[in-house]
Amino acid sequence: MLHIGSHLSSSKGYRHMGEEALLLGADTFQFFTRNPRGSKAKSVDPGDAAALRRLAEEKNFAPLLAHAPYTLNACAAAEEMRAFALSIMREDLAVLETHVPQAMYNFHPGNHVGQGSEAGIGHIVHLLNALLREGRSTVILLETMSGKGTEIGWRFEELAEIIGSLDDAARVGVCLDTCHVHAAGYDIVNDLDGVLREFDSRIGLGRLRAVHLNDSMMPFASRKDRHARIGEGSIGLEAITRIINHPALRSLPFYLETPNEQPGYAQEIALLRAAFHD
Ligand code: FE
Ligand code: FE
Ligand code: ZN
C-alpha cells in the first residue's frame, strides 16, 4: 500500500488535520509545528492531540511528519540566531513527544551565509548534538535541499558529513525532497537507480525515512526551489511513478508539498494511488 499524504494547515488543530487527511484519501500528513515564518507556538489542547492519536491508530496512519519553521537557521553566523534555532527545536520536540509521539521532525539544515559549508556543517552538528543529548525519542530528519544561495545539505556528502559527525545518530534520518534533489543536479528522471546508489554509498538507504514528493517548476540542476504539481514540472509523472514504485522507496511515507488546495491534493493522491503497483 502506498503511504501518502499532503502538507496540511495546523490552524484548526490536530484532529482536524487527521480528518482532513482521510477526506483526501491520505493515510498521513505533514504540518508545521508553528507558523512557518513566525516563532510563536500555539499552546496544544491535550484533548485535541489525543483525538488525533486515536484517529491515527484506528485508521492505521503512516508516521506523521512535523516540519520545523523554515526561517530557522541552525548554522547562522550569529550565535544568538543559532541559539534561537536550538531553543525552538527543543520546544517543538518536547511538544511532539508529549502530544504527537508518532510524528517525525523534519528541518532544513540551514544556510551558511558565507561562512563556508565546513563552518556551517560544524554549527549544525553542534546544534544536533545538543538536541540529541536531551534524550528525546522523536526521529529527526535532515531535508535534502536544492542548493539555492548558501544552503547546506544539497549534496549527499554534506548530509553524510553531518550525520557522521554526531555523537549519536541513532535517531537521525533524511527526508528526500524530489524537487530539491532534481534541482540540485541528481538525475532522478533518467538515472533513479544511480542516484539511490549514490545516496546509499554516502548516507546509507537505511537513513532514508521520508520523501517529499514534488514536481519541479525549475529545470534539472537549476539549484532553484520552486515546487510544481505532480506531472506539471520538469520531473514529470513517468519519473514520479518510478519513484513511488521503486523497491528502495515504495514503503516509505510520501508527503506532497505541491501548490494545491484540498481538491488538488485529493486528485494527486488518487492519481498516485492508481500509479502504485500493489
Ligand atoms: Fe522543507
Ligand atoms: Fe520539502
Ligand atoms: Zn522546496
PDB file of C-alpha atoms and ligand atoms in Angstrom:
ATOM      1  CA  MET A   1       0.000   0.000   0.000  1.00  0.00           C
ATOM      2  CA  LEU A   2       1.175   3.484  -0.851  1.00  0.00           C
ATOM      3  CA  HIS A   3       1.595   5.688   2.219  1.00  0.00           C
ATOM      4  CA  ILE A   4       0.862   9.198   1.144  1.00  0.00           C
ATOM      5  CA  GLY A   5      -0.439  12.493   2.402  1.00  0.00           C
ATOM      6  CA  SER A   6      -0.048  16.185   1.852  1.00  0.00           C
ATOM      7  CA  HIS A   7       1.042  19.183   3.779  1.00  0.00           C
ATOM      8  CA  LEU A   8      -1.895  20.480   5.850  1.00  0.00           C
ATOM      9  CA  SER A   9      -2.514  23.638   7.814  1.00  0.00           C
ATOM     10  CA  SER A  10      -2.488  23.132  11.551  1.00  0.00           C
ATOM     11  CA  SER A  11      -4.621  26.219  12.189  1.00  0.00           C
ATOM     12  CA  LYS A  12      -7.695  24.173  13.110  1.00  0.00           C
ATOM     13  CA  GLY A  13      -5.879  21.773  15.351  1.00  0.00           C
ATOM     14  CA  TYR A  14      -4.576  18.227  15.261  1.00  0.00           C
ATOM     15  CA  ARG A  15      -7.751  16.200  14.975  1.00  0.00           C
ATOM     16  CA  HIS A  16      -8.926  18.392  12.139  1.00  0.00           C
ATOM     17  CA  MET A  17      -5.781  17.571  10.162  1.00  0.00           C
ATOM     18  CA  GLY A  18      -6.355  13.855  10.692  1.00  0.00           C
ATOM     19  CA  GLU A  19      -9.911  14.121   9.416  1.00  0.00           C
ATOM     20  CA  GLU A  20      -8.853  16.262   6.504  1.00  0.00           C
ATOM     21  CA  ALA A  21      -6.217  13.699   5.553  1.00  0.00           C
ATOM     22  CA  LEU A  22      -8.859  10.967   5.459  1.00  0.00           C
ATOM     23  CA  LEU A  23     -11.066  13.095   3.222  1.00  0.00           C
ATOM     24  CA  LEU A  24      -8.147  13.491   0.823  1.00  0.00           C
ATOM     25  CA  GLY A  25      -7.602   9.731   0.639  1.00  0.00           C
ATOM     26  CA  ALA A  26      -4.379  10.117   2.584  1.00  0.00           C
ATOM     27  CA  ASP A  27      -3.034   7.953   5.394  1.00  0.00           C
ATOM     28  CA  THR A  28      -0.585  10.520   6.740  1.00  0.00           C
ATOM     29  CA  PHE A  29       0.166  14.243   6.515  1.00  0.00           C
ATOM     30  CA  GLN A  30       2.790  16.870   7.169  1.00  0.00           C
ATOM     31  CA  PHE A  31       2.253  20.009   9.228  1.00  0.00           C
ATOM     32  CA  PHE A  32       4.250  22.954  10.508  1.00  0.00           C
ATOM     33  CA  THR A  33       4.931  22.850  14.212  1.00  0.00           C
ATOM     34  CA  ARG A  34       4.129  26.570  14.332  1.00  0.00           C
ATOM     35  CA  ASN A  35       3.718  29.481  11.976  1.00  0.00           C
ATOM     36  CA  PRO A  36       6.500  28.758   9.463  1.00  0.00           C
ATOM     37  CA  ARG A  37       7.637  32.383   9.452  1.00  0.00           C
ATOM     38  CA  GLY A  38       6.919  33.419  12.988  1.00  0.00           C
ATOM     39  CA  SER A  39       8.075  31.681  16.070  1.00  0.00           C
ATOM     40  CA  LYS A  40       5.089  31.715  18.395  1.00  0.00           C
ATOM     41  CA  ALA A  41       3.983  28.219  19.299  1.00  0.00           C
ATOM     42  CA  LYS A  42       0.278  27.745  19.786  1.00  0.00           C
ATOM     43  CA  SER A  43      -0.499  26.032  23.036  1.00  0.00           C
ATOM     44  CA  VAL A  44      -1.634  22.471  22.439  1.00  0.00           C
ATOM     45  CA  ASP A  45      -5.056  21.281  23.527  1.00  0.00           C
ATOM     46  CA  PRO A  46      -4.257  17.850  25.028  1.00  0.00           C
ATOM     47  CA  GLY A  47      -7.727  16.513  24.165  1.00  0.00           C
ATOM     48  CA  ASP A  48      -7.326  17.548  20.544  1.00  0.00           C
ATOM     49  CA  ALA A  49      -3.923  15.866  20.279  1.00  0.00           C
ATOM     50  CA  ALA A  50      -5.302  12.724  21.948  1.00  0.00           C
ATOM     51  CA  ALA A  51      -8.141  12.638  19.406  1.00  0.00           C
ATOM     52  CA  LEU A  52      -5.614  12.695  16.565  1.00  0.00           C
ATOM     53  CA  ARG A  53      -3.582   9.936  18.188  1.00  0.00           C
ATOM     54  CA  ARG A  54      -6.701   7.755  18.430  1.00  0.00           C
ATOM     55  CA  LEU A  55      -7.748   8.507  14.866  1.00  0.00           C
ATOM     56  CA  ALA A  56      -4.265   7.797  13.522  1.00  0.00           C
ATOM     57  CA  GLU A  57      -4.165   4.489  15.323  1.00  0.00           C
ATOM     58  CA  GLU A  58      -7.657   3.446  14.352  1.00  0.00           C
ATOM     59  CA  LYS A  59      -7.089   4.326  10.687  1.00  0.00           C
ATOM     60  CA  ASN A  60      -3.587   2.896  10.593  1.00  0.00           C
ATOM     61  CA  PHE A  61      -1.818   6.090   9.617  1.00  0.00           C
ATOM     62  CA  ALA A  62       1.774   6.026   8.442  1.00  0.00           C
ATOM     63  CA  PRO A  63       4.134   8.200  10.531  1.00  0.00           C
ATOM     64  CA  LEU A  64       3.152  11.853  10.582  1.00  0.00           C
ATOM     65  CA  LEU A  65       5.736  14.461   9.693  1.00  0.00           C
ATOM     66  CA  ALA A  66       6.202  17.708  11.597  1.00  0.00           C
ATOM     67  CA  HIS A  67       8.159  20.379   9.732  1.00  0.00           C
ATOM     68  CA  ALA A  68      10.263  22.913  11.649  1.00  0.00           C
ATOM     69  CA  PRO A  69       9.840  26.585  10.714  1.00  0.00           C
ATOM     70  CA  TYR A  70      11.937  27.149   7.597  1.00  0.00           C
ATOM     71  CA  THR A  71      13.102  30.519   8.886  1.00  0.00           C
ATOM     72  CA  LEU A  72      15.297  28.861  11.494  1.00  0.00           C
ATOM     73  CA  ASN A  73      18.968  28.748  10.605  1.00  0.00           C
ATOM     74  CA  ALA A  74      20.895  26.153  12.564  1.00  0.00           C
ATOM     75  CA  CYS A  75      24.140  27.368  11.007  1.00  0.00           C
ATOM     76  CA  ALA A  76      23.658  31.142  11.113  1.00  0.00           C
ATOM     77  CA  ALA A  77      26.766  33.250  11.587  1.00  0.00           C
ATOM     78  CA  ALA A  78      25.321  34.962  14.653  1.00  0.00           C
ATOM     79  CA  GLU A  79      25.484  32.876  17.777  1.00  0.00           C
ATOM     80  CA  GLU A  80      22.124  34.153  19.056  1.00  0.00           C
ATOM     81  CA  MET A  81      20.382  33.013  15.868  1.00  0.00           C
ATOM     82  CA  ARG A  82      21.780  29.526  16.302  1.00  0.00           C
ATOM     83  CA  ALA A  83      20.724  29.537  19.942  1.00  0.00           C
ATOM     84  CA  PHE A  84      17.258  30.648  18.853  1.00  0.00           C
ATOM     85  CA  ALA A  85      17.027  27.744  16.380  1.00  0.00           C
ATOM     86  CA  LEU A  86      18.065  25.332  19.117  1.00  0.00           C
ATOM     87  CA  SER A  87      15.508  26.670  21.589  1.00  0.00           C
ATOM     88  CA  ILE A  88      12.658  26.446  19.061  1.00  0.00           C
ATOM     89  CA  MET A  89      13.599  22.928  18.006  1.00  0.00           C
ATOM     90  CA  ARG A  90      13.914  21.834  21.610  1.00  0.00           C
ATOM     91  CA  GLU A  91      10.462  23.235  22.343  1.00  0.00           C
ATOM     92  CA  ASP A  92       8.985  21.571  19.229  1.00  0.00           C
ATOM     93  CA  LEU A  93      10.435  18.209  20.177  1.00  0.00           C
ATOM     94  CA  ALA A  94       9.006  18.469  23.680  1.00  0.00           C
ATOM     95  CA  VAL A  95       5.542  19.170  22.235  1.00  0.00           C
ATOM     96  CA  LEU A  96       5.801  16.348  19.704  1.00  0.00           C
ATOM     97  CA  GLU A  97       6.995  13.832  22.221  1.00  0.00           C
ATOM     98  CA  THR A  98       4.169  14.666  24.599  1.00  0.00           C
ATOM     99  CA  HIS A  99       1.322  15.111  22.152  1.00  0.00           C
ATOM    100  CA  VAL A 100       2.152  13.514  18.785  1.00  0.00           C
ATOM    101  CA  PRO A 101       4.734  10.819  19.502  1.00  0.00           C
ATOM    102  CA  GLN A 102       4.135   9.114  16.151  1.00  0.00           C
ATOM    103  CA  ALA A 103       5.465  12.141  14.254  1.00  0.00           C
ATOM    104  CA  MET A 104       8.977  12.552  12.904  1.00  0.00           C
ATOM    105  CA  TYR A 105      10.546  16.033  12.881  1.00  0.00           C
ATOM    106  CA  ASN A 106      11.962  17.438   9.630  1.00  0.00           C
ATOM    107  CA  PHE A 107      14.176  20.503   9.355  1.00  0.00           C
ATOM    108  CA  HIS A 108      16.232  22.382   6.769  1.00  0.00           C
ATOM    109  CA  PRO A 109      19.923  22.120   7.664  1.00  0.00           C
ATOM    110  CA  GLY A 110      20.359  25.834   7.085  1.00  0.00           C
ATOM    111  CA  ASN A 111      22.325  28.461   5.166  1.00  0.00           C
ATOM    112  CA  HIS A 112      25.996  29.001   5.862  1.00  0.00           C
ATOM    113  CA  VAL A 113      25.617  32.642   4.724  1.00  0.00           C
ATOM    114  CA  GLY A 114      29.186  32.941   3.500  1.00  0.00           C
ATOM    115  CA  GLN A 115      30.946  31.175   6.371  1.00  0.00           C
ATOM    116  CA  GLY A 116      31.539  28.228   4.044  1.00  0.00           C
ATOM    117  CA  SER A 117      29.982  24.801   4.210  1.00  0.00           C
ATOM    118  CA  GLU A 118      32.559  23.360   6.614  1.00  0.00           C
ATOM    119  CA  ALA A 119      31.778  26.003   9.231  1.00  0.00           C
ATOM    120  CA  GLY A 120      28.068  25.590   8.559  1.00  0.00           C
ATOM    121  CA  ILE A 121      28.229  21.845   8.984  1.00  0.00           C
ATOM    122  CA  GLY A 122      30.095  22.326  12.265  1.00  0.00           C
ATOM    123  CA  HIS A 123      27.293  24.532  13.615  1.00  0.00           C
ATOM    124  CA  ILE A 124      24.606  22.040  12.574  1.00  0.00           C
ATOM    125  CA  VAL A 125      26.467  19.165  14.222  1.00  0.00           C
ATOM    126  CA  HIS A 126      26.815  21.222  17.382  1.00  0.00           C
ATOM    127  CA  LEU A 127      23.096  22.025  17.449  1.00  0.00           C
ATOM    128  CA  LEU A 128      22.031  18.448  16.769  1.00  0.00           C
ATOM    129  CA  ASN A 129      24.375  17.065  19.406  1.00  0.00           C
ATOM    130  CA  ALA A 130      22.846  19.447  21.943  1.00  0.00           C
ATOM    131  CA  LEU A 131      19.304  18.411  20.949  1.00  0.00           C
ATOM    132  CA  LEU A 132      20.034  14.694  20.894  1.00  0.00           C
ATOM    133  CA  ARG A 133      21.779  14.728  24.257  1.00  0.00           C
ATOM    134  CA  GLU A 134      18.474  15.542  25.875  1.00  0.00           C
ATOM    135  CA  GLY A 135      17.342  12.004  25.253  1.00  0.00           C
ATOM    136  CA  ARG A 136      14.078  12.557  23.487  1.00  0.00           C
ATOM    137  CA  SER A 137      12.579   9.842  21.319  1.00  0.00           C
ATOM    138  CA  THR A 138      11.444  11.710  18.197  1.00  0.00           C
ATOM    139  CA  VAL A 139      13.252  10.870  14.962  1.00  0.00           C
ATOM    140  CA  ILE A 140      14.850  13.995  13.467  1.00  0.00           C
ATOM    141  CA  LEU A 141      15.168  14.258   9.696  1.00  0.00           C
ATOM    142  CA  LEU A 142      17.512  16.447   7.689  1.00  0.00           C
ATOM    143  CA  GLU A 143      15.885  17.533   4.431  1.00  0.00           C
ATOM    144  CA  THR A 144      17.778  17.346   1.143  1.00  0.00           C
ATOM    145  CA  MET A 145      17.935  20.898  -0.232  1.00  0.00           C
ATOM    146  CA  SER A 146      18.047  22.396  -3.731  1.00  0.00           C
ATOM    147  CA  GLY A 147      21.337  24.256  -3.279  1.00  0.00           C
ATOM    148  CA  LYS A 148      19.970  27.759  -3.676  1.00  0.00           C
ATOM    149  CA  GLY A 149      22.068  30.521  -2.152  1.00  0.00           C
ATOM    150  CA  THR A 150      24.306  29.154   0.571  1.00  0.00           C
ATOM    151  CA  GLU A 151      22.117  26.206   1.540  1.00  0.00           C
ATOM    152  CA  ILE A 152      23.730  23.253   3.243  1.00  0.00           C
ATOM    153  CA  GLY A 153      22.504  19.744   2.553  1.00  0.00           C
ATOM    154  CA  TRP A 154      22.013  19.851  -1.203  1.00  0.00           C
ATOM    155  CA  ARG A 155      24.927  17.445  -1.677  1.00  0.00           C
ATOM    156  CA  PHE A 156      24.576  13.994  -0.167  1.00  0.00           C
ATOM    157  CA  GLU A 157      28.156  14.225   1.101  1.00  0.00           C
ATOM    158  CA  GLU A 158      27.211  17.233   3.257  1.00  0.00           C
ATOM    159  CA  LEU A 159      24.374  15.325   4.890  1.00  0.00           C
ATOM    160  CA  ALA A 160      26.688  12.345   5.322  1.00  0.00           C
ATOM    161  CA  GLU A 161      29.275  14.527   6.993  1.00  0.00           C
ATOM    162  CA  ILE A 162      26.708  15.958   9.408  1.00  0.00           C
ATOM    163  CA  ILE A 163      25.327  12.552  10.338  1.00  0.00           C
ATOM    164  CA  GLY A 164      28.782  11.003  10.554  1.00  0.00           C
ATOM    165  CA  SER A 165      29.963  13.695  12.965  1.00  0.00           C
ATOM    166  CA  LEU A 166      27.159  13.279  15.515  1.00  0.00           C
ATOM    167  CA  ASP A 167      27.846  11.800  18.932  1.00  0.00           C
ATOM    168  CA  ASP A 168      24.851   9.516  18.475  1.00  0.00           C
ATOM    169  CA  ALA A 169      22.981   9.395  15.168  1.00  0.00           C
ATOM    170  CA  ALA A 170      20.548   6.626  16.091  1.00  0.00           C
ATOM    171  CA  ARG A 171      17.523   8.944  15.939  1.00  0.00           C
ATOM    172  CA  VAL A 172      18.622  10.901  12.859  1.00  0.00           C
ATOM    173  CA  GLY A 173      17.464  10.309   9.307  1.00  0.00           C
ATOM    174  CA  VAL A 174      16.945  12.037   5.991  1.00  0.00           C
ATOM    175  CA  CYS A 175      13.861  13.265   4.152  1.00  0.00           C
ATOM    176  CA  LEU A 176      14.445  13.257   0.402  1.00  0.00           C
ATOM    177  CA  ASP A 177      12.638  16.083  -1.419  1.00  0.00           C
ATOM    178  CA  THR A 178      12.260  15.082  -5.078  1.00  0.00           C
ATOM    179  CA  CYS A 179      12.005  18.688  -6.294  1.00  0.00           C
ATOM    180  CA  HIS A 180      15.085  19.675  -4.350  1.00  0.00           C
ATOM    181  CA  VAL A 181      17.345  16.773  -5.372  1.00  0.00           C
ATOM    182  CA  HIS A 182      16.383  17.216  -9.020  1.00  0.00           C
ATOM    183  CA  ALA A 183      17.127  20.944  -8.822  1.00  0.00           C
ATOM    184  CA  ALA A 184      20.368  20.108  -7.022  1.00  0.00           C
ATOM    185  CA  GLY A 185      21.520  18.040 -10.006  1.00  0.00           C
ATOM    186  CA  TYR A 186      20.655  14.463  -9.032  1.00  0.00           C
ATOM    187  CA  ASP A 187      19.085  12.943 -12.120  1.00  0.00           C
ATOM    188  CA  ILE A 188      16.104  11.096 -10.679  1.00  0.00           C
ATOM    189  CA  VAL A 189      14.402  11.262 -14.096  1.00  0.00           C
ATOM    190  CA  ASN A 190      16.976   9.370 -16.175  1.00  0.00           C
ATOM    191  CA  ASP A 191      19.012   7.594 -13.513  1.00  0.00           C
ATOM    192  CA  LEU A 192      16.982   6.994 -10.359  1.00  0.00           C
ATOM    193  CA  ASP A 193      18.961   3.825  -9.594  1.00  0.00           C
ATOM    194  CA  GLY A 194      22.233   5.716  -9.871  1.00  0.00           C
ATOM    195  CA  VAL A 195      21.016   8.491  -7.559  1.00  0.00           C
ATOM    196  CA  LEU A 196      19.825   5.980  -4.982  1.00  0.00           C
ATOM    197  CA  ARG A 197      23.124   4.108  -5.258  1.00  0.00           C
ATOM    198  CA  GLU A 198      24.942   7.340  -4.546  1.00  0.00           C
ATOM    199  CA  PHE A 199      22.616   8.065  -1.622  1.00  0.00           C
ATOM    200  CA  ASP A 200      23.269   4.576  -0.299  1.00  0.00           C
ATOM    201  CA  SER A 201      27.038   4.770  -0.622  1.00  0.00           C
ATOM    202  CA  ARG A 202      27.295   8.201   1.005  1.00  0.00           C
ATOM    203  CA  ILE A 203      24.496   8.260   3.592  1.00  0.00           C
ATOM    204  CA  GLY A 204      23.013   4.763   3.613  1.00  0.00           C
ATOM    205  CA  LEU A 205      19.479   3.996   2.447  1.00  0.00           C
ATOM    206  CA  GLY A 206      18.663   2.933   5.989  1.00  0.00           C
ATOM    207  CA  ARG A 207      18.718   6.623   6.917  1.00  0.00           C
ATOM    208  CA  LEU A 208      16.034   7.478   4.383  1.00  0.00           C
ATOM    209  CA  ARG A 209      12.798   7.769   6.330  1.00  0.00           C
ATOM    210  CA  ALA A 210      10.507  10.025   4.289  1.00  0.00           C
ATOM    211  CA  VAL A 211      10.030  11.536   0.840  1.00  0.00           C
ATOM    212  CA  HIS A 212       8.701  14.989  -0.019  1.00  0.00           C
ATOM    213  CA  LEU A 213       7.026  14.207  -3.331  1.00  0.00           C
ATOM    214  CA  ASN A 214       7.007  17.291  -5.536  1.00  0.00           C
ATOM    215  CA  ASP A 215       7.474  18.068  -9.191  1.00  0.00           C
ATOM    216  CA  SER A 216       9.811  20.960 -10.021  1.00  0.00           C
ATOM    217  CA  MET A 217       8.971  24.155 -11.875  1.00  0.00           C
ATOM    218  CA  MET A 218      12.652  24.783 -12.453  1.00  0.00           C
ATOM    219  CA  PRO A 219      14.881  22.722 -14.742  1.00  0.00           C
ATOM    220  CA  PHE A 220      17.289  19.974 -13.747  1.00  0.00           C
ATOM    221  CA  ALA A 221      20.366  21.215 -11.837  1.00  0.00           C
ATOM    222  CA  SER A 222      18.997  24.777 -11.674  1.00  0.00           C
ATOM    223  CA  ARG A 223      19.585  24.964  -7.901  1.00  0.00           C
ATOM    224  CA  LYS A 224      16.272  26.778  -7.640  1.00  0.00           C
ATOM    225  CA  ASP A 225      13.451  25.707  -5.350  1.00  0.00           C
ATOM    226  CA  ARG A 226      10.004  26.002  -6.932  1.00  0.00           C
ATOM    227  CA  HIS A 227       7.574  23.150  -6.427  1.00  0.00           C
ATOM    228  CA  ALA A 228       5.199  22.148  -9.218  1.00  0.00           C
ATOM    229  CA  ARG A 229       2.138  19.936  -9.198  1.00  0.00           C
ATOM    230  CA  ILE A 230       2.701  16.245  -9.892  1.00  0.00           C
ATOM    231  CA  GLY A 231       3.211  15.819 -13.640  1.00  0.00           C
ATOM    232  CA  GLU A 232       3.374  19.539 -14.348  1.00  0.00           C
ATOM    233  CA  GLY A 233       7.089  20.119 -13.891  1.00  0.00           C
ATOM    234  CA  SER A 234      10.491  19.045 -15.147  1.00  0.00           C
ATOM    235  CA  ILE A 235      10.336  15.696 -13.315  1.00  0.00           C
ATOM    236  CA  GLY A 236       7.057  14.503 -14.811  1.00  0.00           C
ATOM    237  CA  LEU A 237       4.547  11.792 -13.977  1.00  0.00           C
ATOM    238  CA  GLU A 238       6.514   8.917 -15.505  1.00  0.00           C
ATOM    239  CA  ALA A 239       9.545   9.550 -13.336  1.00  0.00           C
ATOM    240  CA  ILE A 240       7.369  10.137 -10.288  1.00  0.00           C
ATOM    241  CA  THR A 241       5.617   6.823 -10.944  1.00  0.00           C
ATOM    242  CA  ARG A 242       9.019   5.110 -10.970  1.00  0.00           C
ATOM    243  CA  ILE A 243       9.903   6.874  -7.709  1.00  0.00           C
ATOM    244  CA  ILE A 244       6.844   5.736  -5.747  1.00  0.00           C
ATOM    245  CA  ASN A 245       7.243   2.181  -7.037  1.00  0.00           C
ATOM    246  CA  HIS A 246      10.987   1.859  -6.576  1.00  0.00           C
ATOM    247  CA  PRO A 247      11.835  -1.068  -4.276  1.00  0.00           C
ATOM    248  CA  ALA A 248      14.031   1.159  -2.085  1.00  0.00           C
ATOM    249  CA  LEU A 249      11.334   3.830  -1.728  1.00  0.00           C
ATOM    250  CA  ARG A 250       7.902   2.235  -2.087  1.00  0.00           C
ATOM    251  CA  SER A 251       7.349   1.502   1.585  1.00  0.00           C
ATOM    252  CA  LEU A 252       8.362   4.983   2.776  1.00  0.00           C
ATOM    253  CA  PRO A 253       5.794   7.666   3.585  1.00  0.00           C
ATOM    254  CA  PHE A 254       5.379  10.267   0.807  1.00  0.00           C
ATOM    255  CA  TYR A 255       4.291  13.834   1.546  1.00  0.00           C
ATOM    256  CA  LEU A 256       3.048  16.201  -1.162  1.00  0.00           C
ATOM    257  CA  GLU A 257       4.153  19.829  -0.913  1.00  0.00           C
ATOM    258  CA  THR A 258       2.729  20.759  -4.277  1.00  0.00           C
ATOM    259  CA  PRO A 259       0.980  24.070  -4.962  1.00  0.00           C
ATOM    260  CA  ASN A 260      -2.578  22.876  -4.393  1.00  0.00           C
ATOM    261  CA  GLU A 261      -5.699  23.472  -2.438  1.00  0.00           C
ATOM    262  CA  GLN A 262      -7.502  20.460  -0.942  1.00  0.00           C
ATOM    263  CA  PRO A 263      -9.227  19.275  -4.178  1.00  0.00           C
ATOM    264  CA  GLY A 264      -5.892  19.324  -5.992  1.00  0.00           C
ATOM    265  CA  TYR A 265      -4.277  17.257  -3.258  1.00  0.00           C
ATOM    266  CA  ALA A 266      -7.133  14.740  -3.378  1.00  0.00           C
ATOM    267  CA  GLN A 267      -6.664  14.424  -7.150  1.00  0.00           C
ATOM    268  CA  GLU A 268      -2.920  13.930  -6.861  1.00  0.00           C
ATOM    269  CA  ILE A 269      -3.328  11.326  -4.155  1.00  0.00           C
ATOM    270  CA  ALA A 270      -5.849   9.432  -6.299  1.00  0.00           C
ATOM    271  CA  LEU A 271      -3.552   9.697  -9.322  1.00  0.00           C
ATOM    272  CA  LEU A 272      -0.579   8.358  -7.353  1.00  0.00           C
ATOM    273  CA  ARG A 273      -2.571   5.567  -5.743  1.00  0.00           C
ATOM    274  CA  ALA A 274      -3.637   4.474  -9.244  1.00  0.00           C
ATOM    275  CA  ALA A 275       0.006   4.607 -10.409  1.00  0.00           C
ATOM    276  CA  PHE A 276       1.226   2.482  -7.492  1.00  0.00           C
ATOM    277  CA  HIS A 277       1.667  -1.238  -8.237  1.00  0.00           C
ATOM    278  CA  ASP A 278       0.335  -3.254  -5.325  1.00  0.00           C
TER     279      ASP A 278
HETATM  280 FE    FE B   1      11.062  21.696   3.710  1.00  0.00          FE
HETATM  281 FE    FE B   2      10.371  19.735   1.114  1.00  0.00          FE
HETATM  282 ZN    ZN B   3      11.154  23.271  -1.522  1.00  0.00          ZN
END
